[in-house]
Coordinates of C-alpha atoms in Angstrom, one line a residue:
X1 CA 94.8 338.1 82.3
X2 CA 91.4 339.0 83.7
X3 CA 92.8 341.9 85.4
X4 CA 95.0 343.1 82.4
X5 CA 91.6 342.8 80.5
X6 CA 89.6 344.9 83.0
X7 CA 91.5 347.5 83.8
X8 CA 92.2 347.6 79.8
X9 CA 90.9 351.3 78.5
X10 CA 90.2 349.6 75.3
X11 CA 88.0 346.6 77.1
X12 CA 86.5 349.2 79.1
X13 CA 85.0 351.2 76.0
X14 CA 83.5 348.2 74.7
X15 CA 82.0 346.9 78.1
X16 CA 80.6 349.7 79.7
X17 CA 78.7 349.8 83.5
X18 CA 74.8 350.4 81.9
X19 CA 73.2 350.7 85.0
X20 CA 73.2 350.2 88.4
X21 CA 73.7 346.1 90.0
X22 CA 70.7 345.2 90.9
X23 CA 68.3 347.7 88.8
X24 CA 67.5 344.8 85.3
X25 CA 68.6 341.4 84.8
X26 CA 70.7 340.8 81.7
X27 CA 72.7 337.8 80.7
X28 CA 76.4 338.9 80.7
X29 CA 78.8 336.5 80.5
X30 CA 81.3 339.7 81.6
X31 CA 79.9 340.0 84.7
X32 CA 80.8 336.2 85.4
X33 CA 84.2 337.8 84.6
X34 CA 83.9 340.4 86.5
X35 CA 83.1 338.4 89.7
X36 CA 86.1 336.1 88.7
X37 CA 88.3 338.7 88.8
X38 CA 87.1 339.4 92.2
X39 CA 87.3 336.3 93.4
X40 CA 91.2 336.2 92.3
X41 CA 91.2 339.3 94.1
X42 CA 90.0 338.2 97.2
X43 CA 92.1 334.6 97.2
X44 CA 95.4 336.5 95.5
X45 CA 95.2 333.2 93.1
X46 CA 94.1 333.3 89.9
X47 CA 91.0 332.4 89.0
X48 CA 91.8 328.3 88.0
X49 CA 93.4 327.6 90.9
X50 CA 90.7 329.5 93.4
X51 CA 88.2 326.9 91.5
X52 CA 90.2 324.0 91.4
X53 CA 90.8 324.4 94.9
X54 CA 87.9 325.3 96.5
X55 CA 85.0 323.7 93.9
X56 CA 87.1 320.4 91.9
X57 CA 89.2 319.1 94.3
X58 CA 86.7 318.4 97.2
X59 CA 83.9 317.5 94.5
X60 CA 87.0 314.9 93.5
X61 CA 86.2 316.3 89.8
X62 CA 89.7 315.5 88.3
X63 CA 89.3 316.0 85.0
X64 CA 88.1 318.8 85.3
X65 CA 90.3 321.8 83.8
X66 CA 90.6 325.5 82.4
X67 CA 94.1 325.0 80.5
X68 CA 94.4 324.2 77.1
X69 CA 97.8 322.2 78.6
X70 CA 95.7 319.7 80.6
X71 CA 93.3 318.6 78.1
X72 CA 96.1 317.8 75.7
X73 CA 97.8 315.9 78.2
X74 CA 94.8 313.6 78.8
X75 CA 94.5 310.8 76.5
X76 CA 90.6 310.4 76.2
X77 CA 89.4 314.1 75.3
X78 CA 87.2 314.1 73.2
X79 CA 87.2 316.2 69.9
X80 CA 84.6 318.8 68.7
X81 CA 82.1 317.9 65.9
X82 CA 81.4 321.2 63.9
X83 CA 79.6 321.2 60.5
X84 CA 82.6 320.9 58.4
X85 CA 85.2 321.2 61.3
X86 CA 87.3 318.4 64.1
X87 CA 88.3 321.0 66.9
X88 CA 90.9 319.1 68.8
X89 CA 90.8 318.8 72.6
X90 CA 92.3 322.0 73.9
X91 CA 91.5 324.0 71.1
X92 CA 90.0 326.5 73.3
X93 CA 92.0 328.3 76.0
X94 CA 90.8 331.8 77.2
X95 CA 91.7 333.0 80.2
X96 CA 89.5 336.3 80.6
X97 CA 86.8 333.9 79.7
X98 CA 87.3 331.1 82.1
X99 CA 84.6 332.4 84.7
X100 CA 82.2 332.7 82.4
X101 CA 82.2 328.8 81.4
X102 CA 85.3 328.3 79.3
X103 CA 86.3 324.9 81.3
X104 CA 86.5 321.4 80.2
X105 CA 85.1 318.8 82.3
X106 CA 84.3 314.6 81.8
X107 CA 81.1 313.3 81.6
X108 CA 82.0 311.5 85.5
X109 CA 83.1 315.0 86.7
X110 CA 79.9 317.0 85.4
X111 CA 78.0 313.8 87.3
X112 CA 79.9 314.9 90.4
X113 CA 78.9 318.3 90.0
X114 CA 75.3 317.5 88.8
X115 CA 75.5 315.5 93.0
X116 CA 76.8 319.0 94.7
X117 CA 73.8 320.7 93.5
X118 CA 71.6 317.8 94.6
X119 CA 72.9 317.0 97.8
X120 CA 75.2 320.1 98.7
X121 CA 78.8 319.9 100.1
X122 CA 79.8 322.6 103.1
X123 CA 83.6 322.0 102.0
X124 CA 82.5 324.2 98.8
X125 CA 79.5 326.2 99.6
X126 CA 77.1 326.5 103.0
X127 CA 73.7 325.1 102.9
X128 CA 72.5 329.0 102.7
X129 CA 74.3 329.8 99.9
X130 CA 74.4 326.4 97.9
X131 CA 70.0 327.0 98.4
X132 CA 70.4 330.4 97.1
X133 CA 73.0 329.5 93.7
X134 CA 69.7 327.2 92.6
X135 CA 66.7 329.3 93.4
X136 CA 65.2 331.4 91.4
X137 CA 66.8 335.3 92.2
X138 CA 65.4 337.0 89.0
X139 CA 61.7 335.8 87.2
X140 CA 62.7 335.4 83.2
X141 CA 59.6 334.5 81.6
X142 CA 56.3 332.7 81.4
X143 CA 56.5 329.8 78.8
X144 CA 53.2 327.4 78.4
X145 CA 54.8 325.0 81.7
X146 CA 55.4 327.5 84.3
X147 CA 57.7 329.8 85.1
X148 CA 61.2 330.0 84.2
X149 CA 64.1 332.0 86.3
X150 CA 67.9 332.1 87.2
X151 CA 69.8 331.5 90.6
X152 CA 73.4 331.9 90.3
X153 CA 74.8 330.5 87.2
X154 CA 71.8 328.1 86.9
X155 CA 68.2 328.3 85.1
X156 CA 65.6 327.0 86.8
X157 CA 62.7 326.2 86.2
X158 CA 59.0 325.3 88.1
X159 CA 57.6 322.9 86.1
X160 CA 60.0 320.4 84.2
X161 CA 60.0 320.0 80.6
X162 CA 61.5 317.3 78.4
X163 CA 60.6 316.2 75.0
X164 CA 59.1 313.1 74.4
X165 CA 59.9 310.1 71.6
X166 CA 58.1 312.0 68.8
X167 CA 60.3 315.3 69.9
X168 CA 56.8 317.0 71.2
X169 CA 57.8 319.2 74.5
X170 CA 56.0 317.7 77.6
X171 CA 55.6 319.9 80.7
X172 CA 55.8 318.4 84.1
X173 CA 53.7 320.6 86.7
X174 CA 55.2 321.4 89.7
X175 CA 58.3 319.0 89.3
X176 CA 61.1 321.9 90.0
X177 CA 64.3 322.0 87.0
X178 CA 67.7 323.2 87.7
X179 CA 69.6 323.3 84.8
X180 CA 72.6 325.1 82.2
X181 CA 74.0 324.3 78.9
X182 CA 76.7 326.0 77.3
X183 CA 78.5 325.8 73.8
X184 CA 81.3 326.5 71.7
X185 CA 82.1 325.5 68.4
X186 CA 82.5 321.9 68.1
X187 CA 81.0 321.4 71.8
X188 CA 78.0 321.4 73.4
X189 CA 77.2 320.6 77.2
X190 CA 73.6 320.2 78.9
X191 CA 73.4 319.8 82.9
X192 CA 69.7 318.3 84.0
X193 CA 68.7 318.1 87.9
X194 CA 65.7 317.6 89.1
X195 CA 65.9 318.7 93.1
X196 CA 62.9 317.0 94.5
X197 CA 63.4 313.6 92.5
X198 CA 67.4 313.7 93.5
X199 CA 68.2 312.6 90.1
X200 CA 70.5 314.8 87.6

């Protein structure tokens, strides 16, 4: 599907090359698709098994899954809460979008995750490459805290910042973030680590 999407004159119109890699940052989740379809290339899998072999498997993540098919088939999935919609479990299945996010994990398997990025794992990335994925590659912004970037797939952060009981922001100098949330309609996820502390 991600190759019948890229190579797709019509998807190509609409998602054009602007510049040169590595002349501006720009969030793009199609360039998270992109580098899946690469890595499908590469591993002549597609995409969901490349990931399930190489990242959930020896993370022991599960429940962790990118078809519809296996969320259905697991009896605690949870259902989306929209404004004035209940998304059942499953109710999302896109395959171009799968490297981009589009996966549904447990709370235990995102725990199991959040533990990789602390503590690392050379059955799914080397030590120089699981450094790089969660430091800062490209400088965002400047918000009141410190400075905010983005490694590979992650934010993160110098300073720490988490609201306190009355909901006022509170900035933690020097107390380093790595973090991502994501969201569809009905779902919401948020991923907190805090390197230096070993807590997620």
């Amino acid at each position: 599907a991600l190759a019948a999407a890229f190579y797709d004159p019509a998807f190509t119109a609409d998602a054009p090359l602007m510049v040169r890699p590595g002349t501006f940052y720009n969030y793009s989740s199609t360039n998270f698709m992109l580098a899946g379809l690469m890595a499908e290339a590469a591993a002549g899998k597609p995409f969901r098994v490349v990931v399930r072999q190489r990242v959930f498997k020896p993370l022991g993540m599960k429940r962790a899954a990118f078809q519809s098919s296996e969320v259905t088939a697991d009896t605690d999935a949870a259902s989306g809460v929209g404004t004035s919609t209940v998304y059942a479990p499953g109710a999302y299945d896109d395959s171009v979008e799968r490297p981009a996010g589009m996966a549904w994990a447990s709370a235990n398997d995102m725990a199991k995750f959040m533990k990789f990025l602390l503590r690392g794992d050379r059955d799914v990335l080397s030590p120089r490459y699981w450094r790089a994925m969660q430091t800062a590659q490209v400088d965002l912004a400047e918000h009141p805290g410190g400075r905010q970037g983005h490694g590979y797939g992650l934010a993160v952060d110098s300073d720490a910042a988490f609201p306190d009981s009355t909901g006022q922001l509170r900035f933690y100098p020097g107390v380093k973030m790595v973090w991502y949330e994501g969201a569809v309609p009905g779902y919401r996820a948020l991923m907190v680590t805090l390197p230096n502390q070993q807590f997620g």
